């Protein structure tokens, strides 16, 4: 919530309509935040900003009519002071540095869960609510530290980040779902190893499993990626 006691007004800028709806849904579920607009392009975002005040922009960096940082640069030149959280798949650290120089206060990499965005928004709200004069360096450091996310939880023993990303990509690319054998073949790992990663995604609330019937013998488990509208802290 803003220092004046009003909700923080959020503009979602995302070219993918499904992702835009998910971001708006997530932000709207966090206490103290109100989504006042959704824009699917740089031009649409500028039109929204001309019509209404915005405190925070959830900004995708890859827009159909220009890079998100070009939009941000234009906003700063026009005097818009809204803070920005980049919600993007961009992993180029040069872009991250440029974004920081333009006032990006947080980065949230896709795909993510509701819990991830909720944490970033809560930290941003705490930072925004800080007021008054700092007593010294320690207090300034504490205020800035509220924007930093905690260290990510370690993966279970035997699982690696790159392999988890590969399994995640394969599962997301299969709307009908995959068996452990199919996921393993797609990524180049064994069925047993693939199942460990798939079970990890199920445990994290990002995938669901169900028995696949209709074949001779024992039914096989089918794993399916969960969309943002399928509840809780699941990713999309």
mmCIF file with all atom_site columns, N, CA, C and O in Angstrom, residues 56-102:
data_model
loop_
_atom_site.group_PDB
_atom_site.id
_atom_site.type_symbol
_atom_site.label_atom_id
_atom_site.label_alt_id
_atom_site.label_comp_id
_atom_site.label_asym_id
_atom_site.label_entity_id
_atom_site.label_seq_id
_atom_site.pdbx_PDB_ins_code
_atom_site.Cartn_x
_atom_site.Cartn_y
_atom_site.Cartn_z
_atom_site.occupancy
_atom_site.B_iso_or_equiv
_atom_site.pdbx_formal_charge
_atom_site.auth_seq_id
_atom_site.auth_comp_id
_atom_site.auth_asym_id
_atom_site.auth_atom_id
_atom_site.pdbx_PDB_model_num
ATOM 1   N N  . UNK A 1 56  ? 3.081  1.670   -10.525 1.00 0.00 ? 56  UNK A N  1
ATOM 2   C CA . UNK A 1 56  ? 3.979  0.562   -10.817 1.00 0.00 ? 56  UNK A CA 1
ATOM 3   C C  . UNK A 1 56  ? 3.604  -0.074  -12.146 1.00 0.00 ? 56  UNK A C  1
ATOM 4   O O  . UNK A 1 56  ? 2.425  -0.313  -12.413 1.00 0.00 ? 56  UNK A O  1
ATOM 5   N N  . UNK A 1 57  ? 4.620  -0.355  -12.969 1.00 0.00 ? 57  UNK A N  1
ATOM 6   C CA . UNK A 1 57  ? 4.416  -1.024  -14.247 1.00 0.00 ? 57  UNK A CA 1
ATOM 7   C C  . UNK A 1 57  ? 5.055  -2.410  -14.191 1.00 0.00 ? 57  UNK A C  1
ATOM 8   O O  . UNK A 1 57  ? 6.231  -2.543  -13.858 1.00 0.00 ? 57  UNK A O  1
ATOM 9   N N  . UNK A 1 58  ? 4.258  -3.436  -14.479 1.00 0.00 ? 58  UNK A N  1
ATOM 10  C CA . UNK A 1 58  ? 4.802  -4.781  -14.684 1.00 0.00 ? 58  UNK A CA 1
ATOM 11  C C  . UNK A 1 58  ? 5.094  -4.900  -16.173 1.00 0.00 ? 58  UNK A C  1
ATOM 12  O O  . UNK A 1 58  ? 4.178  -5.037  -16.986 1.00 0.00 ? 58  UNK A O  1
ATOM 13  N N  . UNK A 1 59  ? 6.352  -4.826  -16.533 1.00 0.00 ? 59  UNK A N  1
ATOM 14  C CA . UNK A 1 59  ? 6.747  -4.600  -17.923 1.00 0.00 ? 59  UNK A CA 1
ATOM 15  C C  . UNK A 1 59  ? 7.448  -5.792  -18.555 1.00 0.00 ? 59  UNK A C  1
ATOM 16  O O  . UNK A 1 59  ? 8.513  -6.213  -18.115 1.00 0.00 ? 59  UNK A O  1
ATOM 17  N N  . UNK A 1 60  ? 6.826  -6.318  -19.612 1.00 0.00 ? 60  UNK A N  1
ATOM 18  C CA . UNK A 1 60  ? 7.509  -7.287  -20.466 1.00 0.00 ? 60  UNK A CA 1
ATOM 19  C C  . UNK A 1 60  ? 8.486  -6.512  -21.351 1.00 0.00 ? 60  UNK A C  1
ATOM 20  O O  . UNK A 1 60  ? 8.193  -5.391  -21.775 1.00 0.00 ? 60  UNK A O  1
ATOM 21  N N  . UNK A 1 61  ? 9.644  -7.083  -21.629 1.00 0.00 ? 61  UNK A N  1
ATOM 22  C CA . UNK A 1 61  ? 10.647 -6.356  -22.409 1.00 0.00 ? 61  UNK A CA 1
ATOM 23  C C  . UNK A 1 61  ? 10.529 -6.586  -23.907 1.00 0.00 ? 61  UNK A C  1
ATOM 24  O O  . UNK A 1 61  ? 11.074 -5.813  -24.692 1.00 0.00 ? 61  UNK A O  1
ATOM 25  N N  . UNK A 1 62  ? 9.817  -7.627  -24.336 1.00 0.00 ? 62  UNK A N  1
ATOM 26  C CA . UNK A 1 62  ? 9.690  -7.910  -25.759 1.00 0.00 ? 62  UNK A CA 1
ATOM 27  C C  . UNK A 1 62  ? 8.274  -7.573  -26.213 1.00 0.00 ? 62  UNK A C  1
ATOM 28  O O  . UNK A 1 62  ? 7.346  -8.373  -26.067 1.00 0.00 ? 62  UNK A O  1
ATOM 29  N N  . UNK A 1 63  ? 8.119  -6.385  -26.766 1.00 0.00 ? 63  UNK A N  1
ATOM 30  C CA . UNK A 1 63  ? 6.818  -5.904  -27.214 1.00 0.00 ? 63  UNK A CA 1
ATOM 31  C C  . UNK A 1 63  ? 6.789  -5.848  -28.740 1.00 0.00 ? 63  UNK A C  1
ATOM 32  O O  . UNK A 1 63  ? 7.833  -5.672  -29.381 1.00 0.00 ? 63  UNK A O  1
ATOM 33  N N  . UNK A 1 64  ? 5.617  -5.962  -29.357 1.00 0.00 ? 64  UNK A N  1
ATOM 34  C CA . UNK A 1 64  ? 5.548  -6.022  -30.817 1.00 0.00 ? 64  UNK A CA 1
ATOM 35  C C  . UNK A 1 64  ? 5.966  -4.727  -31.512 1.00 0.00 ? 64  UNK A C  1
ATOM 36  O O  . UNK A 1 64  ? 6.361  -4.758  -32.678 1.00 0.00 ? 64  UNK A O  1
ATOM 37  N N  . UNK A 1 65  ? 5.888  -3.594  -30.804 1.00 0.00 ? 65  UNK A N  1
ATOM 38  C CA . UNK A 1 65  ? 6.228  -2.314  -31.443 1.00 0.00 ? 65  UNK A CA 1
ATOM 39  C C  . UNK A 1 65  ? 7.408  -1.634  -30.766 1.00 0.00 ? 65  UNK A C  1
ATOM 40  O O  . UNK A 1 65  ? 7.532  -0.400  -30.797 1.00 0.00 ? 65  UNK A O  1
ATOM 41  N N  . UNK A 1 66  ? 8.302  -2.413  -30.194 1.00 0.00 ? 66  UNK A N  1
ATOM 42  C CA . UNK A 1 66  ? 9.506  -1.835  -29.614 1.00 0.00 ? 66  UNK A CA 1
ATOM 43  C C  . UNK A 1 66  ? 9.881  -2.503  -28.303 1.00 0.00 ? 66  UNK A C  1
ATOM 44  O O  . UNK A 1 66  ? 9.046  -3.090  -27.622 1.00 0.00 ? 66  UNK A O  1
ATOM 45  N N  . UNK A 1 67  ? 11.146 -2.409  -27.963 1.00 0.00 ? 67  UNK A N  1
ATOM 46  C CA . UNK A 1 67  ? 11.634 -3.025  -26.734 1.00 0.00 ? 67  UNK A CA 1
ATOM 47  C C  . UNK A 1 67  ? 11.069 -2.301  -25.517 1.00 0.00 ? 67  UNK A C  1
ATOM 48  O O  . UNK A 1 67  ? 10.854 -1.083  -25.539 1.00 0.00 ? 67  UNK A O  1
ATOM 49  N N  . UNK A 1 68  ? 10.829 -3.062  -24.453 1.00 0.00 ? 68  UNK A N  1
ATOM 50  C CA . UNK A 1 68  ? 10.274 -2.478  -23.245 1.00 0.00 ? 68  UNK A CA 1
ATOM 51  C C  . UNK A 1 68  ? 11.147 -1.386  -22.660 1.00 0.00 ? 68  UNK A C  1
ATOM 52  O O  . UNK A 1 68  ? 10.643 -0.403  -22.097 1.00 0.00 ? 68  UNK A O  1
ATOM 53  N N  . UNK A 1 69  ? 12.472 -1.528  -22.780 1.00 0.00 ? 69  UNK A N  1
ATOM 54  C CA . UNK A 1 69  ? 13.354 -0.493  -22.245 1.00 0.00 ? 69  UNK A CA 1
ATOM 55  C C  . UNK A 1 69  ? 13.272 0.790   -23.062 1.00 0.00 ? 69  UNK A C  1
ATOM 56  O O  . UNK A 1 69  ? 13.511 1.883   -22.534 1.00 0.00 ? 69  UNK A O  1
ATOM 57  N N  . UNK A 1 70  ? 12.940 0.689   -24.349 1.00 0.00 ? 70  UNK A N  1
ATOM 58  C CA . UNK A 1 70  ? 12.715 1.899   -25.149 1.00 0.00 ? 70  UNK A CA 1
ATOM 59  C C  . UNK A 1 70  ? 11.478 2.635   -24.636 1.00 0.00 ? 70  UNK A C  1
ATOM 60  O O  . UNK A 1 70  ? 11.454 3.876   -24.567 1.00 0.00 ? 70  UNK A O  1
ATOM 61  N N  . UNK A 1 71  ? 10.450 1.886   -24.284 1.00 0.00 ? 71  UNK A N  1
ATOM 62  C CA . UNK A 1 71  ? 9.264  2.484   -23.677 1.00 0.00 ? 71  UNK A CA 1
ATOM 63  C C  . UNK A 1 71  ? 9.632  3.169   -22.373 1.00 0.00 ? 71  UNK A C  1
ATOM 64  O O  . UNK A 1 71  ? 9.228  4.305   -22.117 1.00 0.00 ? 71  UNK A O  1
ATOM 65  N N  . UNK A 1 72  ? 10.404 2.502   -21.553 1.00 0.00 ? 72  UNK A N  1
ATOM 66  C CA . UNK A 1 72  ? 10.781 3.069   -20.264 1.00 0.00 ? 72  UNK A CA 1
ATOM 67  C C  . UNK A 1 72  ? 11.616 4.328   -20.443 1.00 0.00 ? 72  UNK A C  1
ATOM 68  O O  . UNK A 1 72  ? 11.429 5.322   -19.711 1.00 0.00 ? 72  UNK A O  1
ATOM 69  N N  . UNK A 1 73  ? 12.516 4.314   -21.407 1.00 0.00 ? 73  UNK A N  1
ATOM 70  C CA . UNK A 1 73  ? 13.332 5.502   -21.667 1.00 0.00 ? 73  UNK A CA 1
ATOM 71  C C  . UNK A 1 73  ? 12.449 6.677   -22.088 1.00 0.00 ? 73  UNK A C  1
ATOM 72  O O  . UNK A 1 73  ? 12.647 7.818   -21.644 1.00 0.00 ? 73  UNK A O  1
ATOM 73  N N  . UNK A 1 74  ? 11.447 6.402   -22.924 1.00 0.00 ? 74  UNK A N  1
ATOM 74  C CA . UNK A 1 74  ? 10.535 7.465   -23.359 1.00 0.00 ? 74  UNK A CA 1
ATOM 75  C C  . UNK A 1 74  ? 9.709  7.995   -22.185 1.00 0.00 ? 74  UNK A C  1
ATOM 76  O O  . UNK A 1 74  ? 9.451  9.204   -22.087 1.00 0.00 ? 74  UNK A O  1
ATOM 77  N N  . UNK A 1 75  ? 9.307  7.112   -21.291 1.00 0.00 ? 75  UNK A N  1
ATOM 78  C CA . UNK A 1 75  ? 8.533  7.540   -20.124 1.00 0.00 ? 75  UNK A CA 1
ATOM 79  C C  . UNK A 1 75  ? 9.364  8.446   -19.227 1.00 0.00 ? 75  UNK A C  1
ATOM 80  O O  . UNK A 1 75  ? 8.869  9.470   -18.730 1.00 0.00 ? 75  UNK A O  1
ATOM 81  N N  . UNK A 1 76  ? 10.605 8.080   -19.014 1.00 0.00 ? 76  UNK A N  1
ATOM 82  C CA . UNK A 1 76  ? 11.463 8.912   -18.167 1.00 0.00 ? 76  UNK A CA 1
ATOM 83  C C  . UNK A 1 76  ? 11.689 10.282  -18.811 1.00 0.00 ? 76  UNK A C  1
ATOM 84  O O  . UNK A 1 76  ? 11.679 11.313  -18.130 1.00 0.00 ? 76  UNK A O  1
ATOM 85  N N  . UNK A 1 77  ? 11.874 10.309  -20.130 1.00 0.00 ? 77  UNK A N  1
ATOM 86  C CA . UNK A 1 77  ? 12.074 11.584  -20.824 1.00 0.00 ? 77  UNK A CA 1
ATOM 87  C C  . UNK A 1 77  ? 10.845 12.471  -20.725 1.00 0.00 ? 77  UNK A C  1
ATOM 88  O O  . UNK A 1 77  ? 10.945 13.703  -20.706 1.00 0.00 ? 77  UNK A O  1
ATOM 89  N N  . UNK A 1 78  ? 9.652  11.819  -20.653 1.00 0.00 ? 78  UNK A N  1
ATOM 90  C CA . UNK A 1 78  ? 8.399  12.583  -20.561 1.00 0.00 ? 78  UNK A CA 1
ATOM 91  C C  . UNK A 1 78  ? 8.044  12.940  -19.121 1.00 0.00 ? 78  UNK A C  1
ATOM 92  O O  . UNK A 1 78  ? 7.017  13.569  -18.872 1.00 0.00 ? 78  UNK A O  1
ATOM 93  N N  . UNK A 1 79  ? 8.870  12.512  -18.161 1.00 0.00 ? 79  UNK A N  1
ATOM 94  C CA . UNK A 1 79  ? 8.631  12.861  -16.772 1.00 0.00 ? 79  UNK A CA 1
ATOM 95  C C  . UNK A 1 79  ? 7.814  11.866  -15.980 1.00 0.00 ? 79  UNK A C  1
ATOM 96  O O  . UNK A 1 79  ? 7.454  12.145  -14.832 1.00 0.00 ? 79  UNK A O  1
ATOM 97  N N  . UNK A 1 80  ? 7.512  10.694  -16.554 1.00 0.00 ? 80  UNK A N  1
ATOM 98  C CA . UNK A 1 80  ? 6.768  9.676   -15.807 1.00 0.00 ? 80  UNK A CA 1
ATOM 99  C C  . UNK A 1 80  ? 7.693  9.027   -14.777 1.00 0.00 ? 80  UNK A C  1
ATOM 100 O O  . UNK A 1 80  ? 8.771  8.548   -15.118 1.00 0.00 ? 80  UNK A O  1
ATOM 101 N N  . UNK A 1 81  ? 7.252  8.989   -13.538 1.00 0.00 ? 81  UNK A N  1
ATOM 102 C CA . UNK A 1 81  ? 8.097  8.491   -12.454 1.00 0.00 ? 81  UNK A CA 1
ATOM 103 C C  . UNK A 1 81  ? 7.674  7.121   -11.938 1.00 0.00 ? 81  UNK A C  1
ATOM 104 O O  . UNK A 1 81  ? 8.162  6.668   -10.909 1.00 0.00 ? 81  UNK A O  1
ATOM 105 N N  . UNK A 1 82  ? 6.752  6.445   -12.635 1.00 0.00 ? 82  UNK A N  1
ATOM 106 C CA . UNK A 1 82  ? 6.280  5.135   -12.168 1.00 0.00 ? 82  UNK A CA 1
ATOM 107 C C  . UNK A 1 82  ? 7.445  4.167   -12.039 1.00 0.00 ? 82  UNK A C  1
ATOM 108 O O  . UNK A 1 82  ? 8.348  4.132   -12.877 1.00 0.00 ? 82  UNK A O  1
ATOM 109 N N  . UNK A 1 83  ? 7.421  3.382   -10.969 1.00 0.00 ? 83  UNK A N  1
ATOM 110 C CA . UNK A 1 83  ? 8.427  2.339   -10.813 1.00 0.00 ? 83  UNK A CA 1
ATOM 111 C C  . UNK A 1 83  ? 8.112  1.181   -11.761 1.00 0.00 ? 83  UNK A C  1
ATOM 112 O O  . UNK A 1 83  ? 6.974  1.040   -12.238 1.00 0.00 ? 83  UNK A O  1
ATOM 113 N N  . UNK A 1 84  ? 9.115  0.357   -11.998 1.00 0.00 ? 84  UNK A N  1
ATOM 114 C CA . UNK A 1 84  ? 8.966  -0.739  -12.966 1.00 0.00 ? 84  UNK A CA 1
ATOM 115 C C  . UNK A 1 84  ? 9.511  -2.039  -12.384 1.00 0.00 ? 84  UNK A C  1
ATOM 116 O O  . UNK A 1 84  ? 10.610 -2.065  -11.826 1.00 0.00 ? 84  UNK A O  1
ATOM 117 N N  . UNK A 1 85  ? 8.722  -3.090  -12.508 1.00 0.00 ? 85  UNK A N  1
ATOM 118 C CA . UNK A 1 85  ? 9.201  -4.450  -12.285 1.00 0.00 ? 85  UNK A CA 1
ATOM 119 C C  . UNK A 1 85  ? 9.182  -5.143  -13.642 1.00 0.00 ? 85  UNK A C  1
ATOM 120 O O  . UNK A 1 85  ? 8.127  -5.254  -14.271 1.00 0.00 ? 85  UNK A O  1
ATOM 121 N N  . UNK A 1 86  ? 10.343 -5.557  -14.118 1.00 0.00 ? 86  UNK A N  1
ATOM 122 C CA . UNK A 1 86  ? 10.419 -6.251  -15.403 1.00 0.00 ? 86  UNK A CA 1
ATOM 123 C C  . UNK A 1 86  ? 9.953  -7.690  -15.207 1.00 0.00 ? 86  UNK A C  1
ATOM 124 O O  . UNK A 1 86  ? 10.456 -8.401  -14.339 1.00 0.00 ? 86  UNK A O  1
ATOM 125 N N  . UNK A 1 87  ? 8.971  -8.100  -15.992 1.00 0.00 ? 87  UNK A N  1
ATOM 126 C CA . UNK A 1 87  ? 8.446  -9.465  -15.963 1.00 0.00 ? 87  UNK A CA 1
ATOM 127 C C  . UNK A 1 87  ? 8.731  -10.045 -17.341 1.00 0.00 ? 87  UNK A C  1
ATOM 128 O O  . UNK A 1 87  ? 8.019  -9.770  -18.298 1.00 0.00 ? 87  UNK A O  1
ATOM 129 N N  . UNK A 1 88  ? 9.774  -10.840 -17.456 1.00 0.00 ? 88  UNK A N  1
ATOM 130 C CA . UNK A 1 88  ? 10.312 -11.123 -18.772 1.00 0.00 ? 88  UNK A CA 1
ATOM 131 C C  . UNK A 1 88  ? 11.071 -12.443 -18.806 1.00 0.00 ? 88  UNK A C  1
ATOM 132 O O  . UNK A 1 88  ? 11.420 -13.000 -17.768 1.00 0.00 ? 88  UNK A O  1
ATOM 133 N N  . UNK A 1 89  ? 11.320 -12.924 -20.010 1.00 0.00 ? 89  UNK A N  1
ATOM 134 C CA . UNK A 1 89  ? 12.185 -14.080 -20.205 1.00 0.00 ? 89  UNK A CA 1
ATOM 135 C C  . UNK A 1 89  ? 13.608 -13.653 -20.556 1.00 0.00 ? 89  UNK A C  1
ATOM 136 O O  . UNK A 1 89  ? 14.485 -14.498 -20.735 1.00 0.00 ? 89  UNK A O  1
ATOM 137 N N  . UNK A 1 90  ? 13.858 -12.336 -20.644 1.00 0.00 ? 90  UNK A N  1
ATOM 138 C CA . UNK A 1 90  ? 15.182 -11.821 -21.010 1.00 0.00 ? 90  UNK A CA 1
ATOM 139 C C  . UNK A 1 90  ? 16.193 -12.134 -19.912 1.00 0.00 ? 90  UNK A C  1
ATOM 140 O O  . UNK A 1 90  ? 15.979 -11.800 -18.748 1.00 0.00 ? 90  UNK A O  1
ATOM 141 N N  . UNK A 1 91  ? 17.294 -12.763 -20.294 1.00 0.00 ? 91  UNK A N  1
ATOM 142 C CA . UNK A 1 91  ? 18.317 -13.140 -19.318 1.00 0.00 ? 91  UNK A CA 1
ATOM 143 C C  . UNK A 1 91  ? 19.662 -12.473 -19.603 1.00 0.00 ? 91  UNK A C  1
ATOM 144 O O  . UNK A 1 91  ? 20.658 -12.776 -18.947 1.00 0.00 ? 91  UNK A O  1
ATOM 145 N N  . UNK A 1 92  ? 19.703 -11.570 -20.553 1.00 0.00 ? 92  UNK A N  1
ATOM 146 C CA . UNK A 1 92  ? 20.930 -10.862 -20.905 1.00 0.00 ? 92  UNK A CA 1
ATOM 147 C C  . UNK A 1 92  ? 21.257 -9.861  -19.799 1.00 0.00 ? 92  UNK A C  1
ATOM 148 O O  . UNK A 1 92  ? 20.504 -8.909  -19.566 1.00 0.00 ? 92  UNK A O  1
ATOM 149 N N  . UNK A 1 93  ? 22.380 -10.066 -19.124 1.00 0.00 ? 93  UNK A N  1
ATOM 150 C CA . UNK A 1 93  ? 22.713 -9.202  -17.988 1.00 0.00 ? 93  UNK A CA 1
ATOM 151 C C  . UNK A 1 93  ? 23.006 -7.767  -18.414 1.00 0.00 ? 93  UNK A C  1
ATOM 152 O O  . UNK A 1 93  ? 22.878 -6.839  -17.612 1.00 0.00 ? 93  UNK A O  1
ATOM 153 N N  . UNK A 1 94  ? 23.382 -7.557  -19.679 1.00 0.00 ? 94  UNK A N  1
ATOM 154 C CA . UNK A 1 94  ? 23.564 -6.187  -20.163 1.00 0.00 ? 94  UNK A CA 1
ATOM 155 C C  . UNK A 1 94  ? 22.227 -5.452  -20.169 1.00 0.00 ? 94  UNK A C  1
ATOM 156 O O  . UNK A 1 94  ? 22.139 -4.267  -19.832 1.00 0.00 ? 94  UNK A O  1
ATOM 157 N N  . UNK A 1 95  ? 21.160 -6.172  -20.544 1.00 0.00 ? 95  UNK A N  1
ATOM 158 C CA . UNK A 1 95  ? 19.823 -5.593  -20.508 1.00 0.00 ? 95  UNK A CA 1
ATOM 159 C C  . UNK A 1 95  ? 19.395 -5.334  -19.069 1.00 0.00 ? 95  UNK A C  1
ATOM 160 O O  . UNK A 1 95  ? 18.780 -4.313  -18.753 1.00 0.00 ? 95  UNK A O  1
ATOM 161 N N  . UNK A 1 96  ? 19.742 -6.255  -18.173 1.00 0.00 ? 96  UNK A N  1
ATOM 162 C CA . UNK A 1 96  ? 19.430 -6.062  -16.754 1.00 0.00 ? 96  UNK A CA 1
ATOM 163 C C  . UNK A 1 96  ? 20.093 -4.793  -16.241 1.00 0.00 ? 96  UNK A C  1
ATOM 164 O O  . UNK A 1 96  ? 19.463 -3.967  -15.565 1.00 0.00 ? 96  UNK A O  1
ATOM 165 N N  . UNK A 1 97  ? 21.362 -4.590  -16.563 1.00 0.00 ? 97  UNK A N  1
ATOM 166 C CA . UNK A 1 97  ? 22.069 -3.389  -16.104 1.00 0.00 ? 97  UNK A CA 1
ATOM 167 C C  . UNK A 1 97  ? 21.444 -2.127  -16.669 1.00 0.00 ? 97  UNK A C  1
ATOM 168 O O  . UNK A 1 97  ? 21.288 -1.120  -15.969 1.00 0.00 ? 97  UNK A O  1
ATOM 169 N N  . UNK A 1 98  ? 21.085 -2.172  -17.959 1.00 0.00 ? 98  UNK A N  1
ATOM 170 C CA . UNK A 1 98  ? 20.441 -1.002  -18.562 1.00 0.00 ? 98  UNK A CA 1
ATOM 171 C C  . UNK A 1 98  ? 19.114 -0.712  -17.892 1.00 0.00 ? 98  UNK A C  1
ATOM 172 O O  . UNK A 1 98  ? 18.763 0.447   -17.636 1.00 0.00 ? 98  UNK A O  1
ATOM 173 N N  . UNK A 1 99  ? 18.368 -1.773  -17.592 1.00 0.00 ? 99  UNK A N  1
ATOM 174 C CA . UNK A 1 99  ? 17.094 -1.577  -16.913 1.00 0.00 ? 99  UNK A CA 1
ATOM 175 C C  . UNK A 1 99  ? 17.255 -0.944  -15.553 1.00 0.00 ? 99  UNK A C  1
ATOM 176 O O  . UNK A 1 99  ? 16.494 -0.042  -15.171 1.00 0.00 ? 99  UNK A O  1
ATOM 177 N N  . UNK A 1 100 ? 18.245 -1.385  -14.810 1.00 0.00 ? 100 UNK A N  1
ATOM 178 C CA . UNK A 1 100 ? 18.502 -0.798  -13.489 1.00 0.00 ? 100 UNK A CA 1
ATOM 179 C C  . UNK A 1 100 ? 18.795 0.689   -13.626 1.00 0.00 ? 100 UNK A C  1
ATOM 180 O O  . UNK A 1 100 ? 18.312 1.514   -12.827 1.00 0.00 ? 100 UNK A O  1
ATOM 181 N N  . UNK A 1 101 ? 19.571 1.068   -14.644 1.00 0.00 ? 101 UNK A N  1
ATOM 182 C CA . UNK A 1 101 ? 19.908 2.482   -14.829 1.00 0.00 ? 101 UNK A CA 1
ATOM 183 C C  . UNK A 1 101 ? 18.686 3.324   -15.172 1.00 0.00 ? 101 UNK A C  1
ATOM 184 O O  . UNK A 1 101 ? 18.671 4.536   -14.946 1.00 0.00 ? 101 UNK A O  1
ATOM 185 N N  . UNK A 1 102 ? 17.620 2.675   -15.687 1.00 0.00 ? 102 UNK A N  1
ATOM 186 C CA . UNK A 1 102 ? 16.401 3.389   -16.053 1.00 0.00 ? 102 UNK A CA 1
ATOM 187 C C  . UNK A 1 102 ? 15.328 3.302   -14.960 1.00 0.00 ? 102 UNK A C  1
ATOM 188 O O  . UNK A 1 102 ? 14.231 3.821   -15.138 1.00 0.00 ? 102 UNK A O  1
#
